[in-house]
C-alpha atoms as a printed R data frame, in Angstrom:
    type eleno elety resid chain resno       x       y       z
1   ATOM     1    CA   UNK     A     1  -3.953   6.780 -37.828
2   ATOM     2    CA   UNK     A     2  -0.448   5.761 -36.788
3   ATOM     3    CA   UNK     A     3  -0.780   7.619 -33.484
4   ATOM     4    CA   UNK     A     4  -4.022   5.865 -32.569
5   ATOM     5    CA   UNK     A     5  -2.605   2.491 -33.613
6   ATOM     6    CA   UNK     A     6   0.436   3.035 -31.401
7   ATOM     7    CA   UNK     A     7  -1.787   3.994 -28.474
8   ATOM     8    CA   UNK     A     8  -3.807   0.791 -28.863
9   ATOM     9    CA   UNK     A     9  -0.578  -1.209 -29.133
10  ATOM    10    CA   UNK     A    10   0.724   0.222 -25.830
11  ATOM    11    CA   UNK     A    11  -2.522  -0.724 -24.130
12  ATOM    12    CA   UNK     A    12  -2.419  -4.238 -25.618
13  ATOM    13    CA   UNK     A    13   1.154  -5.064 -24.544
14  ATOM    14    CA   UNK     A    14   0.376  -5.624 -20.824
15  ATOM    15    CA   UNK     A    15  -2.314  -8.124 -21.894
16  ATOM    16    CA   UNK     A    16   0.359 -10.571 -23.057
17  ATOM    17    CA   UNK     A    17   1.738 -12.019 -26.287
18  ATOM    18    CA   UNK     A    18  -0.670 -12.471 -29.200
19  ATOM    19    CA   UNK     A    19  -3.434 -10.254 -27.776
20  ATOM    20    CA   UNK     A    20  -5.194  -7.623 -29.869
21  ATOM    21    CA   UNK     A    21  -7.046  -4.502 -28.818
22  ATOM    22    CA   UNK     A    22  -9.257  -2.212 -30.873
23  ATOM    23    CA   UNK     A    23  -8.680   1.532 -30.530
24  ATOM    24    CA   UNK     A    24 -11.438   3.562 -28.871
25  ATOM    25    CA   UNK     A    25 -11.859   7.255 -28.068
26  ATOM    26    CA   UNK     A    26 -11.649   6.374 -24.359
27  ATOM    27    CA   UNK     A    27  -7.952   5.631 -24.871
28  ATOM    28    CA   UNK     A    28  -7.271   9.163 -26.110
29  ATOM    29    CA   UNK     A    29  -9.298  10.614 -23.251
30  ATOM    30    CA   UNK     A    30  -7.320   8.542 -20.732
31  ATOM    31    CA   UNK     A    31  -4.027   9.544 -22.356
32  ATOM    32    CA   UNK     A    32  -4.929  13.227 -22.177
33  ATOM    33    CA   UNK     A    33  -5.866  12.840 -18.518
34  ATOM    34    CA   UNK     A    34  -2.516  11.166 -17.843
35  ATOM    35    CA   UNK     A    35  -0.752  14.113 -19.463
36  ATOM    36    CA   UNK     A    36  -2.675  16.543 -17.279
37  ATOM    37    CA   UNK     A    37  -1.841  14.534 -14.168
38  ATOM    38    CA   UNK     A    38   1.863  14.453 -15.039
39  ATOM    39    CA   UNK     A    39   2.007  18.182 -15.785
40  ATOM    40    CA   UNK     A    40   0.314  19.174 -12.516
41  ATOM    41    CA   UNK     A    41   1.897  16.588 -10.234
42  ATOM    42    CA   UNK     A    42   5.260  18.349 -10.019
43  ATOM    43    CA   UNK     A    43   3.725  21.296  -8.151
44  ATOM    44    CA   UNK     A    44   1.220  19.316  -6.070
45  ATOM    45    CA   UNK     A    45   3.323  19.241  -2.894
46  ATOM    46    CA   UNK     A    46   4.331  22.894  -3.150
47  ATOM    47    CA   UNK     A    47   0.688  23.903  -3.653
48  ATOM    48    CA   UNK     A    48  -0.483  21.962  -0.605
49  ATOM    49    CA   UNK     A    49  -2.610  19.593  -2.676
50  ATOM    50    CA   UNK     A    50  -1.248  16.324  -1.227
51  ATOM    51    CA   UNK     A    51  -3.324  15.079   1.706
52  ATOM    52    CA   UNK     A    52  -3.161  12.196   4.161
53  ATOM    53    CA   UNK     A    53  -6.269  10.330   5.290
54  ATOM    54    CA   UNK     A    54  -6.505   7.444   7.748
55  ATOM    55    CA   UNK     A    55  -8.378   4.141   7.706
56  ATOM    56    CA   UNK     A    56  -8.786   2.342  11.042
57  ATOM    57    CA   UNK     A    57  -7.797  -1.265  11.682
58  ATOM    58    CA   UNK     A    58 -10.112  -3.086  14.043
59  ATOM    59    CA   UNK     A    59  -9.398  -6.087  16.212
60  ATOM    60    CA   UNK     A    60 -10.394  -9.349  14.515
61  ATOM    61    CA   UNK     A    61 -11.762 -10.498  17.879
62  ATOM    62    CA   UNK     A    62 -14.950  -8.600  17.061
63  ATOM    63    CA   UNK     A    63 -14.933  -6.374  20.130
64  ATOM    64    CA   UNK     A    64 -14.753  -3.225  17.973
65  ATOM    65    CA   UNK     A    65 -11.471  -1.991  19.441
66  ATOM    66    CA   UNK     A    66  -9.210   0.102  17.188
67  ATOM    67    CA   UNK     A    67  -5.704  -1.354  17.161
68  ATOM    68    CA   UNK     A    68  -4.220   0.952  14.566
69  ATOM    69    CA   UNK     A    69  -4.672   2.839  11.322
70  ATOM    70    CA   UNK     A    70  -3.146   3.114   7.866
71  ATOM    71    CA   UNK     A    71  -2.046   6.446   6.423
72  ATOM    72    CA   UNK     A    72  -3.303   6.825   2.849
73  ATOM    73    CA   UNK     A    73  -2.222   9.473   0.366
74  ATOM    74    CA   UNK     A    74  -4.701  11.561  -1.633
75  ATOM    75    CA   UNK     A    75  -4.252  14.352  -4.172
76  ATOM    76    CA   UNK     A    76  -6.867  17.110  -4.299
77  ATOM    77    CA   UNK     A    77  -6.385  19.246  -7.407
78  ATOM    78    CA   UNK     A    78  -8.671  22.205  -8.290
79  ATOM    79    CA   UNK     A    79  -9.105  20.955 -11.869
80  ATOM    80    CA   UNK     A    80  -8.763  17.179 -11.557
81  ATOM    81    CA   UNK     A    81 -10.647  16.777  -8.281
82  ATOM    82    CA   UNK     A    82  -9.699  14.258  -5.586
83  ATOM    83    CA   UNK     A    83  -7.433  11.505  -6.870
84  ATOM    84    CA   UNK     A    84  -6.621   8.142  -5.290
85  ATOM    85    CA   UNK     A    85  -3.141   6.550  -5.312
86  ATOM    86    CA   UNK     A    86  -4.015   4.377  -8.325
87  ATOM    87    CA   UNK     A    87  -4.685   7.573 -10.301
88  ATOM    88    CA   UNK     A    88  -1.281   9.235  -9.909
89  ATOM    89    CA   UNK     A    89   1.402   7.143  -8.184
90  ATOM    90    CA   UNK     A    90   2.606   5.526 -11.420
91  ATOM    91    CA   UNK     A    91   3.206   9.007 -12.845
92  ATOM    92    CA   UNK     A    92   4.902  10.006  -9.588
93  ATOM    93    CA   UNK     A    93   7.331   7.092  -9.994
94  ATOM    94    CA   UNK     A    94   8.115   7.995 -13.594
95  ATOM    95    CA   UNK     A    95   8.734  11.615 -12.573
96  ATOM    96    CA   UNK     A    96  10.892  10.502  -9.594
97  ATOM    97    CA   UNK     A    97   8.525  12.238  -7.166
98  ATOM    98    CA   UNK     A    98   7.519   9.121  -5.268
99  ATOM    99    CA   UNK     A    99  10.173   9.439  -2.533
100 ATOM   100    CA   UNK     A   100   9.138  13.042  -1.835
101 ATOM   101    CA   UNK     A   101   5.534  11.909  -1.454
102 ATOM   102    CA   UNK     A   102   6.615   9.032   0.824
103 ATOM   103    CA   UNK     A   103   8.571  11.366   3.095
104 ATOM   104    CA   UNK     A   104   5.661  13.827   3.228
105 ATOM   105    CA   UNK     A   105   3.205  11.104   4.260
106 ATOM   106    CA   UNK     A   106   5.623   9.681   6.828
107 ATOM   107    CA   UNK     A   107   6.314  12.998   8.524
108 ATOM   108    CA   UNK     A   108   2.713  14.178   8.345
109 ATOM   109    CA   UNK     A   109   1.240  10.961   9.731
110 ATOM   110    CA   UNK     A   110   3.781  10.636  12.559
111 ATOM   111    CA   UNK     A   111   3.100  14.215  13.667
112 ATOM   112    CA   UNK     A   112  -0.670  13.638  13.448
113 ATOM   113    CA   UNK     A   113  -0.304  10.404  15.410
114 ATOM   114    CA   UNK     A   114   1.516  12.278  18.182
115 ATOM   115    CA   UNK     A   115  -1.398  14.726  18.385
116 ATOM   116    CA   UNK     A   116  -3.879  11.846  18.521
117 ATOM   117    CA   UNK     A   117  -1.894  10.097  21.259
118 ATOM   118    CA   UNK     A   118  -2.020  13.262  23.352
119 ATOM   119    CA   UNK     A   119  -5.821  13.247  23.216
120 ATOM   120    CA   UNK     A   120  -6.244   9.464  23.648
121 ATOM   121    CA   UNK     A   121  -3.577   9.063  26.296
122 ATOM   122    CA   UNK     A   122  -1.935   6.280  24.268
123 ATOM   123    CA   UNK     A   123  -0.383   5.575  20.867
124 ATOM   124    CA   UNK     A   124  -2.101   3.328  18.355
125 ATOM   125    CA   UNK     A   125  -0.152   1.518  15.652
126 ATOM   126    CA   UNK     A   126   0.464   3.586  12.516
127 ATOM   127    CA   UNK     A   127   1.101   1.907   9.147
128 ATOM   128    CA   UNK     A   128   2.666   3.833   6.268
129 ATOM   129    CA   UNK     A   129   3.348   2.592   2.741
130 ATOM   130    CA   UNK     A   130   6.826   3.269   1.360
131 ATOM   131    CA   UNK     A   131   8.076   2.803  -2.206
132 ATOM   132    CA   UNK     A   132  11.069   0.731  -3.225
133 ATOM   133    CA   UNK     A   133  12.819   3.943  -4.302
134 ATOM   134    CA   UNK     A   134  12.885   5.175  -0.700
135 ATOM   135    CA   UNK     A   135  13.021   1.911   1.238
136 ATOM   136    CA   UNK     A   136  16.079   0.585  -0.618
137 ATOM   137    CA   UNK     A   137  18.165   3.680   0.113
138 ATOM   138    CA   UNK     A   138  21.124   2.770   2.301
139 ATOM   139    CA   UNK     A   139  20.361   5.486   4.850
140 ATOM   140    CA   UNK     A   140  16.556   5.174   4.949
141 ATOM   141    CA   UNK     A   141  16.225   3.116   8.128
142 ATOM   142    CA   UNK     A   142  18.836   5.147  10.013
143 ATOM   143    CA   UNK     A   143  17.288   8.477   9.067
144 ATOM   144    CA   UNK     A   144  13.817   7.227   9.956
145 ATOM   145    CA   UNK     A   145  15.047   5.996  13.343
146 ATOM   146    CA   UNK     A   146  16.665   9.383  14.002
147 ATOM   147    CA   UNK     A   147  13.466  11.209  12.999
148 ATOM   148    CA   UNK     A   148  11.372   9.086  15.373
149 ATOM   149    CA   UNK     A   149  13.855   9.713  18.178
150 ATOM   150    CA   UNK     A   150  13.716  13.455  17.514
151 ATOM   151    CA   UNK     A   151   9.913  13.387  17.676
152 ATOM   152    CA   UNK     A   152   9.957  11.069  20.726
153 ATOM   153    CA   UNK     A   153   7.751   8.673  18.796
154 ATOM   154    CA   UNK     A   154   7.870   5.010  19.917
155 ATOM   155    CA   UNK     A   155   9.400   2.853  17.181
156 ATOM   156    CA   UNK     A   156   7.132  -0.041  18.159
157 ATOM   157    CA   UNK     A   157   4.075   1.943  17.051
158 ATOM   158    CA   UNK     A   158   5.201   2.533  13.446
159 ATOM   159    CA   UNK     A   159   4.944  -0.088  10.707
160 ATOM   160    CA   UNK     A   160   6.568   0.512   7.316
161 ATOM   161    CA   UNK     A   161   4.681  -1.318   4.561
162 ATOM   162    CA   UNK     A   162   6.302  -2.526   1.343
163 ATOM   163    CA   UNK     A   163   4.256  -4.074  -1.447
164 ATOM   164    CA   UNK     A   164   4.587  -7.723  -2.365
165 ATOM   165    CA   UNK     A   165   4.945  -6.795  -6.046
166 ATOM   166    CA   UNK     A   166   7.925  -4.538  -5.354
167 ATOM   167    CA   UNK     A   167   9.470  -7.100  -2.996
168 ATOM   168    CA   UNK     A   168   9.296  -9.775  -5.690
169 ATOM   169    CA   UNK     A   169  10.872  -7.428  -8.253
170 ATOM   170    CA   UNK     A   170  14.098  -7.336  -6.188
171 ATOM   171    CA   UNK     A   171  13.792 -10.025  -3.487
172 ATOM   172    CA   UNK     A   172  17.472 -10.196  -2.515
173 ATOM   173    CA   UNK     A   173  17.835  -6.421  -2.148
174 ATOM   174    CA   UNK     A   174  14.598  -6.169  -0.208
175 ATOM   175    CA   UNK     A   175  15.510  -9.064   2.092
176 ATOM   176    CA   UNK     A   176  18.772  -7.330   3.022
177 ATOM   177    CA   UNK     A   177  17.012  -3.984   3.464
178 ATOM   178    CA   UNK     A   178  14.237  -5.475   5.631
179 ATOM   179    CA   UNK     A   179  16.757  -7.197   7.893
180 ATOM   180    CA   UNK     A   180  18.829  -4.029   8.158
181 ATOM   181    CA   UNK     A   181  15.747  -1.952   9.019
182 ATOM   182    CA   UNK     A   182  14.543  -4.423  11.635
183 ATOM   183    CA   UNK     A   183  18.050  -4.521  13.054
184 ATOM   184    CA   UNK     A   184  17.682  -0.787  13.768
185 ATOM   185    CA   UNK     A   185  14.292  -1.268  15.396
186 ATOM   186    CA   UNK     A   186  12.162  -0.347  12.366
187 ATOM   187    CA   UNK     A   187   9.175  -2.665  11.958
188 ATOM   188    CA   UNK     A   188   8.253  -3.846   8.456
189 ATOM   189    CA   UNK     A   189   5.045  -5.226   6.955
190 ATOM   190    CA   UNK     A   190   4.573  -7.107   3.672
191 ATOM   191    CA   UNK     A   191   1.595  -5.368   2.039
192 ATOM   192    CA   UNK     A   192  -0.752  -6.680  -0.705
193 ATOM   193    CA   UNK     A   193   0.036 -10.271   0.243
194 ATOM   194    CA   UNK     A   194  -1.446 -12.753  -2.232
195 ATOM   195    CA   UNK     A   195  -1.552 -10.322  -5.163
196 ATOM   196    CA   UNK     A   196   1.543 -11.925  -6.717
197 ATOM   197    CA   UNK     A   197   1.197 -15.628  -7.533
198 ATOM   198    CA   UNK     A   198   4.993 -15.909  -7.682
199 ATOM   199    CA   UNK     A   199   5.244 -15.073  -3.979
200 ATOM   200    CA   UNK     A   200   3.027 -17.919  -2.810
201 ATOM   201    CA   UNK     A   201   5.239 -20.724  -1.599
202 ATOM   202    CA   UNK     A   202   8.248 -18.427  -1.261
203 ATOM   203    CA   UNK     A   203   9.931 -19.129   2.045
204 ATOM   204    CA   UNK     A   204  11.044 -15.994   3.895
205 ATOM   205    CA   UNK     A   205  10.893 -17.305   7.444
206 ATOM   206    CA   UNK     A   206   9.607 -14.655   9.843
207 ATOM   207    CA   UNK     A   207  11.204 -11.889   7.794
208 ATOM   208    CA   UNK     A   208   8.323  -9.484   8.427
209 ATOM   209    CA   UNK     A   209   6.753  -8.124  11.581
210 ATOM   210    CA   UNK     A   210   3.361  -8.201   9.902
211 ATOM   211    CA   UNK     A   211   1.524  -9.298   6.726
212 ATOM   212    CA   UNK     A   212  -1.447  -7.546   5.111
213 ATOM   213    CA   UNK     A   213  -3.641  -9.687   2.837
214 ATOM   214    CA   UNK     A   214  -4.601  -7.807  -0.335
215 ATOM   215    CA   UNK     A   215  -8.188  -6.601  -0.722
216 ATOM   216    CA   UNK     A   216  -8.341  -8.002  -4.284
217 ATOM   217    CA   UNK     A   217  -8.100 -11.517  -2.824
218 ATOM   218    CA   UNK     A   218 -11.136 -10.925  -0.621
219 ATOM   219    CA   UNK     A   219 -13.049  -9.461  -3.554
220 ATOM   220    CA   UNK     A   220 -12.367 -12.524  -5.728
221 ATOM   221    CA   UNK     A   221 -13.383 -14.927  -2.968
222 ATOM   222    CA   UNK     A   222 -16.527 -13.035  -1.970
223 ATOM   223    CA   UNK     A   223 -19.020 -15.161  -3.924
224 ATOM   224    CA   UNK     A   224 -17.239 -18.508  -3.832
225 ATOM   225    CA   UNK     A   225 -18.660 -21.355  -1.780
226 ATOM   226    CA   UNK     A   226 -15.171 -22.698  -1.072
227 ATOM   227    CA   UNK     A   227 -13.975 -19.305   0.240
228 ATOM   228    CA   UNK     A   228 -13.440 -20.542   3.850
229 ATOM   229    CA   UNK     A   229 -11.156 -23.359   2.680
230 ATOM   230    CA   UNK     A   230  -9.207 -21.104   0.328
231 ATOM   231    CA   UNK     A   231  -8.824 -18.483   3.051
232 ATOM   232    CA   UNK     A   232  -7.356 -21.076   5.407
233 ATOM   233    CA   UNK     A   233  -4.773 -22.027   2.763
234 ATOM   234    CA   UNK     A   234  -3.908 -18.363   2.208
235 ATOM   235    CA   UNK     A   235  -3.577 -17.796   5.951
236 ATOM   236    CA   UNK     A   236  -1.122 -20.678   6.222
237 ATOM   237    CA   UNK     A   237   1.077 -19.021   3.580
238 ATOM   238    CA   UNK     A   238   0.775 -15.679   5.370
239 ATOM   239    CA   UNK     A   239   1.766 -17.285   8.679
240 ATOM   240    CA   UNK     A   240   4.992 -18.511   7.072
241 ATOM   241    CA   UNK     A   241   6.001 -14.830   6.784
242 ATOM   242    CA   UNK     A   242   4.643 -13.386  10.017
243 ATOM   243    CA   UNK     A   243   2.464 -14.310  12.979
244 ATOM   244    CA   UNK     A   244   0.599 -10.992  12.730
245 ATOM   245    CA   UNK     A   245  -1.924 -10.827   9.888
246 ATOM   246    CA   UNK     A   246  -4.275  -8.063   8.765
247 ATOM   247    CA   UNK     A   247  -6.949  -8.521   6.097
248 ATOM   248    CA   UNK     A   248  -7.990  -5.586   3.920
249 ATOM   249    CA   UNK     A   249 -11.218  -5.229   1.943
250 ATOM   250    CA   UNK     A   250 -13.760  -6.091   4.642
251 ATOM   251    CA   UNK     A   251 -16.828  -4.378   3.146
252 ATOM   252    CA   UNK     A   252 -19.879  -6.079   4.706
253 ATOM   253    CA   UNK     A   253 -21.109  -8.364   7.481
254 ATOM   254    CA   UNK     A   254 -20.657 -11.474   5.296
255 ATOM   255    CA   UNK     A   255 -16.974 -10.610   4.823
256 ATOM   256    CA   UNK     A   256 -16.676 -10.239   8.572
257 ATOM   257    CA   UNK     A   257 -18.184 -13.665   9.202
258 ATOM   258    CA   UNK     A   258 -15.822 -15.344   6.733
259 ATOM   259    CA   UNK     A   259 -12.863 -14.507   8.963
260 ATOM   260    CA   UNK     A   260 -14.334 -15.935  12.130
261 ATOM   261    CA   UNK     A   261 -11.930 -18.413  13.662
262 ATOM   262    CA   UNK     A   262  -9.032 -17.553  11.361
263 ATOM   263    CA   UNK     A   263  -5.637 -16.559  12.871
264 ATOM   264    CA   UNK     A   264  -5.991 -12.831  12.281
265 ATOM   265    CA   UNK     A   265  -5.031  -9.769  14.280
266 ATOM   266    CA   UNK     A   266  -6.800  -6.916  12.421
267 ATOM   267    CA   UNK     A   267  -9.524  -6.268   9.865
268 ATOM   268    CA   UNK     A   268  -9.590  -3.226   7.621
269 ATOM   269    CA   UNK     A   269 -12.169  -1.921   5.164
270 ATOM   270    CA   UNK     A   270 -15.231   0.229   4.718
271 ATOM   271    CA   UNK     A   271 -17.555  -1.958   6.802
């Protein structure tokens, strides 16, 4: 009884003060799955279970041209199946594995991008998400620059993405780290823009080379009549951070039409 009550309490805490939550069997099932994920995650890299997939970014002009792609991590485990980042990255952070995963994705995607450039005859822009644990290391930008030089990979074709949530957790540290990275030629994107209310109105100047509007924003605006007006307001905030804006979560033709005439560079999604 005490164990189930404690489990319900842990689930209720993120809901805020004064909230209550009734225990259900689903909580125990989810907890057991989390334990399995944590126990198998430590050997995932060694066993070759971590994969990188790519989602294209198309020109917002509507001509269908591919301007770049985002490298996305996946975990394919024989027992657990294929897992998305939301399923295991929190455990990876708690186990201090997140930096190892970041480095794997970076190296793998850069090498794959070089192969793609050889077949296309040109490089397209590659975006890679990096955790605070790796990005805030003093030697991260220098080591990344050296790795790109070793691989003869053009720095202008790599974008390092940091999440808005992590940026807002340590804004001063991140601001220094972003400026230091850009000073070494590393380009930086603010990812998941709009997901943190506290960021809106924050003045960063043109701190970032690029901004990516979070897909959750597009999802919430999908059925609202005032979506065009709200999108224009959001774009004005985004433009205060960078002149280059990508919108994620474009899932259908109606989403595509909503962005007509807005100051965007790229669209990304399953449409």
